[in-house]
Short mmCIF file of C-alpha atoms in Angstrom, two decimals:
data_model
loop_
_atom_site.label_atom_id
_atom_site.label_comp_id
_atom_site.label_asym_id
_atom_site.label_seq_id
_atom_site.Cartn_x
_atom_site.Cartn_y
_atom_site.Cartn_z
CA UNK A 289 108.43 91.44 97.05
CA UNK A 290 105.19 93.39 97.05
CA UNK A 291 105.39 97.03 95.95
CA UNK A 292 103.04 99.96 96.43
CA UNK A 293 103.29 102.95 94.15
CA UNK A 294 103.07 106.65 94.87
CA UNK A 295 103.15 109.68 92.57
CA UNK A 296 104.85 112.76 93.99
CA UNK A 297 106.73 115.97 93.37
CA UNK A 298 108.32 116.43 96.81
CA UNK A 299 108.64 120.12 96.04
CA UNK A 300 110.17 120.03 98.62
CA UNK A 301 109.59 116.95 100.77
CA UNK A 302 107.96 117.92 104.08
CA UNK A 303 106.45 116.24 107.14
CA UNK A 304 103.17 115.55 105.36
CA UNK A 305 105.06 113.58 102.72
CA UNK A 306 106.77 111.50 105.40
CA UNK A 307 103.33 110.60 106.74
CA UNK A 308 102.14 109.73 103.21
CA UNK A 309 105.09 107.40 102.57
CA UNK A 310 104.47 105.64 105.86
CA UNK A 311 100.72 105.39 105.21
CA UNK A 312 101.27 103.92 101.74
CA UNK A 313 103.57 101.20 103.06
CA UNK A 314 101.27 100.39 105.98
CA UNK A 315 97.95 100.35 104.12
CA UNK A 316 99.30 98.27 101.23
CA UNK A 317 101.34 96.02 103.53
CA UNK A 318 104.15 96.57 101.06
CA UNK A 319 107.78 95.56 101.18
CA UNK A 320 108.77 98.36 98.81
CA UNK A 321 107.50 101.89 98.12
CA UNK A 322 108.02 102.89 94.48
CA UNK A 323 107.73 106.63 93.81
CA UNK A 324 107.20 108.16 90.39
CA UNK A 325 108.52 111.67 90.95
CA UNK A 326 108.30 114.67 88.64
CA UNK A 327 111.68 115.60 87.23
CA UNK A 328 112.97 119.16 87.23
CA UNK A 329 109.61 120.75 86.32
CA UNK A 330 106.29 120.29 88.09
CA UNK A 331 102.60 120.21 87.24
CA UNK A 332 101.82 123.72 88.44
CA UNK A 333 104.04 124.96 85.59
CA UNK A 334 107.31 125.94 87.21
CA UNK A 335 110.76 124.55 87.96
CA UNK A 336 110.94 122.42 91.09
CA UNK A 337 112.53 124.37 93.93
CA UNK A 338 115.56 122.05 93.81
CA UNK A 339 116.69 119.57 91.19
CA UNK A 340 115.45 116.01 90.78
CA UNK A 341 118.57 114.42 92.29
CA UNK A 342 118.32 116.47 95.47
CA UNK A 343 114.64 115.60 95.82
CA UNK A 344 115.43 111.91 95.18
CA UNK A 345 117.87 112.03 98.08
CA UNK A 346 115.13 113.56 100.25
CA UNK A 347 112.69 110.80 99.22
CA UNK A 348 115.06 107.93 100.00
CA UNK A 349 115.88 109.41 103.38
CA UNK A 350 112.16 109.75 104.17
CA UNK A 351 111.04 106.21 103.34
CA UNK A 352 110.92 105.68 99.57
CA UNK A 353 112.71 102.59 98.27
CA UNK A 354 112.80 103.27 94.54
CA UNK A 355 112.43 106.63 92.77
CA UNK A 356 111.91 106.93 89.02
CA UNK A 357 111.38 110.06 86.97
CA UNK A 358 108.11 111.38 85.60
CA UNK A 359 109.53 113.21 82.56
CA UNK A 360 108.77 116.80 81.71
CA UNK A 361 106.41 115.86 78.86
CA UNK A 362 104.14 114.06 81.36
CA UNK A 363 104.86 116.10 84.50
CA UNK A 364 103.96 119.54 83.10
CA UNK A 365 100.48 118.58 81.96
CA UNK A 366 96.88 118.57 83.11
CA UNK A 367 95.80 115.86 85.53
CA UNK A 368 94.81 113.31 82.87
CA UNK A 369 98.18 113.18 81.11
CA UNK A 370 100.08 113.55 84.39
CA UNK A 371 98.25 110.50 85.74
CA UNK A 372 98.57 108.47 82.53
CA UNK A 373 102.32 109.01 82.39
CA UNK A 374 102.78 108.13 86.06
CA UNK A 375 100.67 104.97 85.91
CA UNK A 376 102.51 103.84 82.78
CA UNK A 377 105.71 103.86 84.85
CA UNK A 378 104.18 101.94 87.76
CA UNK A 379 102.54 99.42 85.44
CA UNK A 380 105.85 98.75 83.68
CA UNK A 381 107.55 98.14 87.02
CA UNK A 382 104.98 95.54 88.05
CA UNK A 383 103.53 97.64 90.84
CA UNK A 384 100.05 96.38 91.74
CA UNK A 385 98.66 99.15 93.95
CA UNK A 386 98.68 102.94 94.08
CA UNK A 387 98.30 104.88 97.32
CA UNK A 388 97.46 108.58 97.32
CA UNK A 389 96.41 111.22 99.80
CA UNK A 390 93.12 112.97 99.18
CA UNK A 391 90.54 115.22 100.77
CA UNK A 392 87.96 112.51 99.99
CA UNK A 393 89.35 109.10 101.01
CA UNK A 394 85.81 107.73 101.37
CA UNK A 395 85.07 108.04 97.63
CA UNK A 396 85.03 104.95 95.41
CA UNK A 397 87.34 106.43 92.79
CA UNK A 398 87.07 103.55 90.32
CA UNK A 399 83.26 103.60 90.35
CA UNK A 400 83.35 107.37 89.97
CA UNK A 401 85.80 107.07 87.08
CA UNK A 402 83.52 104.67 85.21
CA UNK A 403 80.66 107.14 85.57
CA UNK A 404 82.83 110.05 84.48
CA UNK A 405 84.22 108.10 81.52
CA UNK A 406 80.67 107.65 80.26
CA UNK A 407 79.89 111.29 80.99
CA UNK A 408 82.92 112.52 79.03
CA UNK A 409 81.95 110.39 76.07
CA UNK A 410 78.46 111.85 76.02
CA UNK A 411 79.00 115.49 76.96
CA UNK A 412 82.62 116.52 76.25
CA UNK A 413 81.52 118.95 73.51
CA UNK A 414 79.18 120.68 75.96
CA UNK A 415 82.02 121.93 78.20
CA UNK A 416 82.47 125.10 76.15
CA UNK A 417 81.41 127.84 78.55
CA UNK A 418 84.25 130.35 78.19
CA UNK A 419 83.22 132.02 81.46
CA UNK A 420 84.42 128.95 83.42
CA UNK A 421 87.44 126.69 83.40
CA UNK A 422 87.06 123.21 81.96
CA UNK A 423 87.73 121.75 85.42
CA UNK A 424 84.87 123.76 86.95
CA UNK A 425 82.46 122.66 84.23
CA UNK A 426 83.51 119.03 84.63
CA UNK A 427 83.12 119.16 88.42
CA UNK A 428 79.62 120.60 88.03
CA UNK A 429 78.68 117.87 85.54
CA UNK A 430 80.02 115.14 87.84
CA UNK A 431 78.00 116.51 90.74
CA UNK A 432 74.85 116.70 88.60
CA UNK A 433 75.20 113.17 87.23
CA UNK A 434 76.56 111.31 90.26
CA UNK A 435 75.77 113.46 93.28
CA UNK A 436 79.47 113.40 94.27
CA UNK A 437 81.33 116.60 95.12
CA UNK A 438 84.73 116.32 93.46
CA UNK A 439 86.27 119.77 93.58
CA UNK A 440 89.31 119.65 95.87
CA UNK A 441 92.68 119.38 94.06
CA UNK A 442 93.63 115.94 95.31
CA UNK A 443 90.12 114.60 94.76
CA UNK A 444 90.43 115.64 91.12
CA UNK A 445 93.89 114.09 90.92
CA UNK A 446 92.58 110.87 92.45
CA UNK A 447 89.88 110.81 89.79
CA UNK A 448 92.57 111.31 87.14
CA UNK A 449 94.46 108.31 88.53
CA UNK A 450 91.29 106.23 88.39
CA UNK A 451 90.53 107.26 84.80
CA UNK A 452 94.09 106.39 83.77
CA UNK A 453 93.78 103.12 85.67
CA UNK A 454 90.78 102.14 83.53
CA UNK A 455 93.07 102.20 80.49
CA UNK A 456 95.56 99.67 81.91
CA UNK A 457 95.30 96.01 80.95
CA UNK A 458 96.09 95.20 84.60
CA UNK A 459 94.47 97.95 86.67
CA UNK A 460 96.14 98.82 89.97
CA UNK A 461 94.38 98.60 93.32
CA UNK A 462 93.74 102.18 94.42
CA UNK A 463 94.34 102.99 98.09
CA UNK A 464 93.15 106.51 98.96
CA UNK A 465 93.94 107.84 102.41
CA UNK A 466 93.17 111.06 104.23
CA UNK A 467 95.68 113.88 103.95
CA UNK A 468 97.29 115.08 107.17
CA UNK A 469 97.92 118.67 108.14
CA UNK A 470 96.69 121.41 105.79
CA UNK A 471 94.96 121.74 102.46
CA UNK A 472 96.74 121.91 99.13
CA UNK A 473 98.31 125.39 98.64
CA UNK A 474 97.13 126.50 102.10
CA UNK A 475 99.49 129.33 103.20
CA UNK A 476 98.96 128.63 106.91
CA UNK A 477 100.50 126.04 109.19
CA UNK A 478 98.51 123.19 110.69
CA UNK A 479 97.42 123.30 114.37
CA UNK A 480 100.51 121.38 115.45
CA UNK A 481 102.85 123.87 113.81
CA UNK A 482 104.70 121.01 112.11
CA UNK A 483 102.55 120.56 109.01
CA UNK A 484 102.39 122.87 105.99
CA UNK A 485 101.61 122.63 102.29
CA UNK A 486 104.55 122.45 99.90
CA UNK A 487 103.65 125.90 98.56
CA UNK A 488 103.79 127.33 102.09
CA UNK A 489 107.19 125.72 102.64
CA UNK A 490 108.48 127.16 99.33
CA UNK A 491 107.16 130.59 100.26
CA UNK A 492 108.97 130.49 103.60
CA UNK A 493 112.21 129.38 101.95
CA UNK A 494 112.07 132.29 99.50
CA UNK A 495 111.29 134.74 102.29
CA UNK A 496 114.14 133.44 104.43
CA UNK A 497 111.75 132.17 107.13
CA UNK A 498 112.83 129.06 109.01
CA UNK A 499 111.23 125.72 108.09
CA UNK A 500 112.99 123.51 110.66
CA UNK A 501 109.71 122.31 112.23
CA UNK A 502 108.04 121.60 108.87
CA UNK A 503 110.51 119.27 107.15
CA UNK A 504 112.72 116.31 108.13
CA UNK A 505 116.32 117.07 109.01
CA UNK A 506 117.45 115.34 105.81
CA UNK A 507 115.35 117.75 103.71
CA UNK A 508 116.74 120.73 105.60
CA UNK A 509 120.31 119.55 104.96
CA UNK A 510 119.65 118.90 101.28
CA UNK A 511 118.07 122.32 100.76
CA UNK A 512 121.07 123.98 102.35
CA UNK A 513 123.48 122.31 99.93
CA UNK A 514 122.02 123.43 96.57
CA UNK A 515 120.75 126.49 94.76
CA UNK A 516 116.98 126.90 94.56
CA UNK A 517 115.13 127.71 91.33
CA UNK A 518 111.94 129.62 90.55
CA UNK A 519 110.17 131.57 87.82
CA UNK A 520 112.23 134.59 88.81
CA UNK A 521 115.17 133.07 86.93
CA UNK A 522 113.01 131.94 83.98
CA UNK A 523 111.05 135.16 83.45
CA UNK A 524 113.72 136.99 81.36
CA UNK A 525 113.92 133.94 79.07
CA UNK A 526 110.15 133.79 78.58
CA UNK A 527 110.01 137.50 77.93
CA UNK A 528 112.76 137.35 75.30
CA UNK A 529 111.15 134.34 73.62
CA UNK A 530 107.76 136.03 73.36
CA UNK A 531 109.30 139.29 72.12
CA UNK A 532 111.31 137.62 69.36
CA UNK A 533 109.32 134.58 68.19
CA UNK A 534 107.03 134.73 65.18
CA UNK A 535 103.44 133.78 66.04
CA UNK A 536 103.78 130.71 63.80
CA UNK A 537 106.63 129.45 66.02
CA UNK A 538 104.39 129.67 69.06
CA UNK A 539 101.37 127.93 67.55
CA UNK A 540 103.27 124.61 67.53
CA UNK A 541 104.09 124.79 71.26
CA UNK A 542 102.55 122.01 73.35
CA UNK A 543 99.21 123.09 74.86
CA UNK A 544 99.02 126.29 72.78
CA UNK A 545 95.42 126.77 71.61
CA UNK A 546 92.65 129.26 70.93
CA UNK A 547 94.97 132.09 69.90
CA UNK A 548 96.74 132.26 73.25
CA UNK A 549 100.02 133.01 71.46
CA UNK A 550 98.64 136.44 70.53
CA UNK A 551 97.41 137.05 74.08
CA UNK A 552 100.83 136.09 75.45
CA UNK A 553 102.76 138.34 73.06
CA UNK A 554 100.46 141.27 73.66
CA UNK A 555 100.84 140.98 77.44
CA UNK A 556 104.59 140.53 77.74
CA UNK A 557 105.67 144.05 76.78
CA UNK A 558 104.04 145.81 79.72
CA UNK A 559 104.57 143.12 82.37
CA UNK A 560 107.04 143.92 85.13
CA UNK A 561 107.54 140.33 86.23
CA UNK A 562 106.06 136.88 85.77
CA UNK A 563 103.27 137.37 88.32
CA UNK A 564 102.28 140.58 86.56
CA UNK A 565 102.31 138.78 83.20
CA UNK A 566 99.98 136.08 84.54
CA UNK A 567 97.55 138.68 85.87
CA UNK A 568 97.34 140.29 82.43
CA UNK A 569 96.73 137.07 80.48
CA UNK A 570 94.37 135.52 83.06
CA UNK A 571 90.73 135.01 82.11
CA UNK A 572 87.84 133.00 83.53
CA UNK A 573 88.49 130.35 80.88
CA UNK A 574 92.03 129.47 82.04
CA UNK A 575 93.40 128.60 85.46
CA UNK A 576 96.70 130.05 86.61
CA UNK A 577 98.16 126.52 86.55
CA UNK A 578 97.21 126.09 82.88
CA UNK A 579 98.78 129.44 81.98
CA UNK A 580 101.97 128.68 83.93
CA UNK A 581 102.28 125.31 82.17
CA UNK A 582 101.89 126.98 78.80
CA UNK A 583 104.39 129.71 79.70
CA UNK A 584 106.86 127.02 80.74
CA UNK A 585 106.32 125.13 77.48
CA UNK A 586 107.10 128.34 75.60
CA UNK A 587 110.24 128.96 77.67
CA UNK A 588 111.47 125.38 77.11
CA UNK A 589 110.42 125.42 73.44
CA UNK A 590 108.40 122.25 73.98
CA UNK A 591 106.94 121.72 70.52
CA UNK A 592 103.93 119.47 70.08
CA UNK A 593 105.76 117.14 67.70
CA UNK A 594 108.68 116.77 70.10
CA UNK A 595 106.31 115.76 72.89
CA UNK A 596 104.57 113.16 70.74
CA UNK A 597 107.92 111.69 69.67
CA UNK A 598 109.20 111.61 73.25
CA UNK A 599 106.15 109.72 74.50
CA UNK A 600 106.66 107.13 71.80
CA UNK A 601 110.12 106.48 73.27
CA UNK A 602 109.14 106.54 76.94
CA UNK A 603 111.66 104.88 79.27
CA UNK A 604 111.96 104.35 83.02
CA UNK A 605 114.75 106.57 84.34
CA UNK A 606 115.92 105.28 87.72
CA UNK A 607 116.92 108.17 89.98
CA UNK A 608 117.65 106.29 93.19
CA UNK A 609 117.02 103.25 95.37
CA UNK A 610 117.61 101.65 98.74
CA UNK A 611 118.77 98.06 99.18
CA UNK A 612 115.11 96.99 99.05
CA UNK A 613 114.55 99.05 95.92
CA UNK A 614 117.58 97.51 94.25
CA UNK A 615 116.32 94.02 95.10
CA UNK A 616 112.92 94.90 93.66
CA UNK A 617 114.52 96.10 90.42
CA UNK A 618 116.37 92.79 90.17
CA UNK A 619 113.08 90.98 90.67
CA UNK A 620 111.17 92.81 87.91
CA UNK A 621 113.84 93.83 85.38
CA UNK A 622 113.17 90.89 83.04
CA UNK A 623 109.47 91.71 82.86
CA UNK A 624 109.38 95.51 82.53
CA UNK A 625 107.56 96.89 79.50
CA UNK A 626 109.56 100.14 79.33
CA UNK A 627 113.37 100.16 78.96
CA UNK A 628 115.15 100.67 82.29
CA UNK A 629 117.78 103.41 82.22
CA UNK A 630 120.21 103.89 85.10
CA UNK A 631 122.82 105.94 83.21
CA UNK A 632 122.03 108.39 80.41
CA UNK A 633 124.36 108.18 77.43
CA UNK A 634 125.08 110.91 74.87
CA UNK A 635 123.15 108.97 72.23
CA UNK A 636 120.05 109.07 74.42
CA UNK A 637 120.35 112.85 74.61
CA UNK A 638 120.37 113.34 70.85
CA UNK A 639 117.37 115.39 69.59
CA UNK A 640 115.62 112.25 68.35
CA UNK A 641 116.66 110.12 71.34
CA UNK A 642 114.53 109.12 74.33
CA UNK A 643 116.10 111.87 76.47
CA UNK A 644 116.20 114.52 73.74
CA UNK A 645 113.36 116.62 75.12
CA UNK A 646 114.22 115.91 78.76
CA UNK A 647 117.84 116.88 78.18
CA UNK A 648 116.89 120.09 76.40
CA UNK A 649 114.61 121.14 79.24
CA UNK A 650 117.05 120.08 81.96
CA UNK A 651 119.86 122.05 80.30
CA UNK A 652 118.21 125.13 81.75
CA UNK A 653 118.48 123.69 85.27
CA UNK A 654 122.10 122.75 84.63
CA UNK A 655 122.77 126.36 83.61
CA UNK A 656 121.09 127.76 86.72
CA UNK A 657 122.52 125.32 89.26
CA UNK A 658 125.84 124.39 87.68
CA UNK A 659 125.06 120.68 88.11
CA UNK A 660 124.65 118.26 85.19
CA UNK A 661 121.21 116.69 85.29
CA UNK A 662 121.44 113.69 82.98
CA UNK A 663 124.61 112.70 81.14
CA UNK A 664 126.71 110.32 83.20
CA UNK A 665 124.57 110.60 86.34
CA UNK A 666 123.94 107.32 88.17
CA UNK A 667 121.15 106.49 90.65
CA UNK A 668 121.51 107.71 94.20
CA UNK A 669 121.97 104.70 96.45
CA UNK A 670 121.06 104.24 100.08
CA UNK A 671 124.65 104.24 101.27
CA UNK A 672 125.09 107.74 99.85
CA UNK A 673 122.17 109.27 101.76
CA UNK A 674 124.29 110.37 104.69
CA UNK A 675 127.25 111.44 102.57
#
């Protein structure tokens, strides 16, 4: 069986994602679509709107055959680590191609990555203009050196995939395709009225505005059956943590750098809510996404050493599959390079176990939703999709 890989958050799964799943299968001529999906926390630095099991159910109903978890220590990171963690999962599962939607499907991402790899080696220390984000400085350098405009979010993510791909002993075939509908984070609907960005869908859900035309019926049903999560629930926890932690405790948090712990603690006292807090700590040097990721790492107490240890014990956590996905797992299970986990044991959830950090982070989602996220959970199977 030939498999194509995709990396997704499905936060939540909408009509544009259905198109992407179909395009991946068609363009790769694949028998199986393998999705590496962010767990309960996503790259923009917030909890997914619904838990990873609910979103797995959405994915299987919409055309995915096998869904595995991108753990929190890879999911809540900048594009380079996000991509590296995702491609490590696909590589272990024997997937030979990666399809992704982008604003620039015409770009040769592998050729661009080789140029950028050389550029980073030569000029990394020069990206120190504190009046601009690192991403802006990198985009300008890429344009100067290669003549390619790589500024849109999914162009940058595609480049991250290509850079991560260069590090694999068996690089994947990259299959970029044009995105359908609206731009990333666009608040408006597409011309058809049936396409919207995931952020627009989330905004409508939180405002109580109907999304029936924007998502498959299976997504609508799944959303109606569970409690949604957002920074609104996490903000009191972040505020308490920043008010009570010693600065030395915060310096060891993953991604904490350049004295940001002092900036965070100084800002929290006068902030009315999380959005207000972000406005106070924002500077030209840091994007909102970077600050949200750091705030989430503080809330989850994601220490740098814990993250390093977790990555050294990386596993493939199977969240769900169809009959085709199950057959594919049977085909590759003897050759995988990461341990396959279909049921999380208590030993795995010990602080020094492979799910120690994941379990600690997911405990917050269990508290909010009332649903256990790891221990004893088994993959969602195709015959349960309509249950």
